PDB file of C-alpha atoms in Angstrom:
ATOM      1  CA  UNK A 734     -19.147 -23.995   4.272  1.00 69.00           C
ATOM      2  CA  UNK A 735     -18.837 -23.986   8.135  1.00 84.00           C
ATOM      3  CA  UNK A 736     -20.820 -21.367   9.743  1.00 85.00           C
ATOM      4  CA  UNK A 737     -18.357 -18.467  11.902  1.00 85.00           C
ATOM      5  CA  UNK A 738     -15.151 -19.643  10.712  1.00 89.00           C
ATOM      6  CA  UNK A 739     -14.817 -16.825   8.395  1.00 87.00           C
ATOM      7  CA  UNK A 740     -13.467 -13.006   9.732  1.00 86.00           C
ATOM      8  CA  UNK A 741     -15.315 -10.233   9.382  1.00 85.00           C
ATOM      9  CA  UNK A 742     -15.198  -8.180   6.306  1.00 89.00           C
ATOM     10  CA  UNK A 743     -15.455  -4.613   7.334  1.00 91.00           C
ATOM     11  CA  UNK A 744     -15.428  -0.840   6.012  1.00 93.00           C
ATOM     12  CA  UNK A 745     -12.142   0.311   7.241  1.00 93.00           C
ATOM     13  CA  UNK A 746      -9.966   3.757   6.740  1.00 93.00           C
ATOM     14  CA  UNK A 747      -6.154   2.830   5.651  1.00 91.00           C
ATOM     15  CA  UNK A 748      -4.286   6.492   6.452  1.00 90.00           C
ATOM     16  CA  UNK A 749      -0.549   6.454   5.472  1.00 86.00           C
ATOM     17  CA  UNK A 750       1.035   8.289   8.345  1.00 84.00           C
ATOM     18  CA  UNK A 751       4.083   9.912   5.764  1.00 82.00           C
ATOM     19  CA  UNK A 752       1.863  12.044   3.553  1.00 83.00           C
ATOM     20  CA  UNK A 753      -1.480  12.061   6.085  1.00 80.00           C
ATOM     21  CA  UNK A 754      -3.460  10.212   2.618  1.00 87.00           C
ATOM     22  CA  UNK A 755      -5.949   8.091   3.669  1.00 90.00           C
ATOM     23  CA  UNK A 756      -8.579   5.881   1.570  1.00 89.00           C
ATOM     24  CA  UNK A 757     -11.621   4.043   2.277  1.00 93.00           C
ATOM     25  CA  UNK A 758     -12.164   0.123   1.378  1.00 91.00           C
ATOM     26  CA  UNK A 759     -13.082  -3.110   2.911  1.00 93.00           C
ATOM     27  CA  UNK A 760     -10.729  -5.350   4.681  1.00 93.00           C
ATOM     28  CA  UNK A 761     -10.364  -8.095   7.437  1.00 91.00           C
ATOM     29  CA  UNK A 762      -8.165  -5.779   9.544  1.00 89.00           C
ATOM     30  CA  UNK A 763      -9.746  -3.745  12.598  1.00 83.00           C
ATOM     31  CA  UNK A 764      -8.371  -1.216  14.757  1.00 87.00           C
ATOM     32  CA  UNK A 765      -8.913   0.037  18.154  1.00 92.00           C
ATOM     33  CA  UNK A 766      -8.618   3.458  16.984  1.00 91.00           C
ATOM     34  CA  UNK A 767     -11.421   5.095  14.962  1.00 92.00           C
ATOM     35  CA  UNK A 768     -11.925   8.065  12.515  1.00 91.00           C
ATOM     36  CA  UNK A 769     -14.649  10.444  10.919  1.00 94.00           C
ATOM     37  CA  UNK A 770     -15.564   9.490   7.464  1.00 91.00           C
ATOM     38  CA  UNK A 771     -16.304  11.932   4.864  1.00 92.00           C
ATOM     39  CA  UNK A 772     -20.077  10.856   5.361  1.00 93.00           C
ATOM     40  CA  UNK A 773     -19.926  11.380   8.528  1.00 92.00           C
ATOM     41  CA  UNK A 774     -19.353   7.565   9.576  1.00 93.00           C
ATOM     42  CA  UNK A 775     -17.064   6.330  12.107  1.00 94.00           C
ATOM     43  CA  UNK A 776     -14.972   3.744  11.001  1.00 94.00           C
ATOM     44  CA  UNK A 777     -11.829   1.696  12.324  1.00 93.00           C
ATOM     45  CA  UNK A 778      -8.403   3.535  11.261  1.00 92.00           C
ATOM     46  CA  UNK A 779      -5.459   1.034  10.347  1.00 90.00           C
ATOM     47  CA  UNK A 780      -2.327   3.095   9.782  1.00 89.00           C
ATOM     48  CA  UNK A 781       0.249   2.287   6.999  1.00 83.00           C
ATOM     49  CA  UNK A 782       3.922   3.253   6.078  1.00 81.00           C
ATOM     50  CA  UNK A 783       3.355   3.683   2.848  1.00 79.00           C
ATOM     51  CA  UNK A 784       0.957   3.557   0.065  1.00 79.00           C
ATOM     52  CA  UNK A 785       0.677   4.866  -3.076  1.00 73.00           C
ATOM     53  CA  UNK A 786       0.864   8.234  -2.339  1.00 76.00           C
ATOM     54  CA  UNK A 787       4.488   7.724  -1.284  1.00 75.00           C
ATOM     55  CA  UNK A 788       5.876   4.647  -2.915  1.00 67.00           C
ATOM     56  CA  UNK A 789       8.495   5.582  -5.128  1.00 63.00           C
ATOM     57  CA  UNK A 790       6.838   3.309  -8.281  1.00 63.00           C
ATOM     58  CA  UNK A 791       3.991   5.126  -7.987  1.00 60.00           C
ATOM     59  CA  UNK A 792       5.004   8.715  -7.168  1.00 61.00           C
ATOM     60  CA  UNK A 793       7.523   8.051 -10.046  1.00 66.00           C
ATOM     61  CA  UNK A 794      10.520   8.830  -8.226  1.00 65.00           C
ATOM     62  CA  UNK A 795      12.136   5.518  -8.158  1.00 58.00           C
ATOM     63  CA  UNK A 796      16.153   4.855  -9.410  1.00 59.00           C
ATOM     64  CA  UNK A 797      17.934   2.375 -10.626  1.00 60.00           C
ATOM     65  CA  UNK A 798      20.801   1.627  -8.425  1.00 62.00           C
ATOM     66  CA  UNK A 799      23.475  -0.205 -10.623  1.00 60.00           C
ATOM     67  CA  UNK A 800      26.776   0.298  -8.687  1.00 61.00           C
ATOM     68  CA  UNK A 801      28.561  -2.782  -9.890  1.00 69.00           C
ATOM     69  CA  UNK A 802      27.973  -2.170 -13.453  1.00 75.00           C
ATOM     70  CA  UNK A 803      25.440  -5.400 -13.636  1.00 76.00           C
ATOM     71  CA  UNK A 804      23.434  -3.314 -16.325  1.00 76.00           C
ATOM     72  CA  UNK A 805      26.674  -2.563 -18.540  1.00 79.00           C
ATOM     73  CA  UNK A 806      27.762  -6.394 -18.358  1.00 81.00           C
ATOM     74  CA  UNK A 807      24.084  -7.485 -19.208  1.00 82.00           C
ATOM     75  CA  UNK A 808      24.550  -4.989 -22.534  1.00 83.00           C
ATOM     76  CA  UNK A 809      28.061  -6.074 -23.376  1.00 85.00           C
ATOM     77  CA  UNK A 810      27.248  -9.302 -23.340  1.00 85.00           C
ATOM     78  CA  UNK A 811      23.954  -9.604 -25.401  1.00 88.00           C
ATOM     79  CA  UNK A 812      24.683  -6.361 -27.722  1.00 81.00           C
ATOM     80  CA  UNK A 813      24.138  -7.175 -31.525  1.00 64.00           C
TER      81      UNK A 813
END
């Protein structure tokens, strides 16, 4: 492998600005702004839009939006 080629693999804090939920992990990504871990730590905040503390699969509040009737065809059609 090349030597320096690779990016650095840091702690960072992901915060998802919606619901103010923010997690700890490792990632490539850096960030001007920083933030005080838990342990006391600084560490590089990267802010998100969402995550899984809003994300409707997740949060279970996702719907099925079927306003052509795509779903009734699909039964009609293969129905034994």
């Amino acid at each position: 492998m090349k030597a320096d080629i690779h990016p650095q693999y840091n702690e960072v804090v992901f915060q998802d600005v919606t619901s103010d939920f923010k997690f700890l992990t490792r990632s490539t990504l850096g960030s001007k702004e920083t933030i005080k871990w838990d342990d006391g730590n600084e560490y590089p905040l990267v802010k998100i839009d969402i995550s899984s503390a809003t994300h409707p699969f997740y949060t279970g509040q996702n719907k099925i939006m079927d306003t052509s009737g795509r779903v009734d065809k699909f039964r009609k059609r293969y129905a034994k």
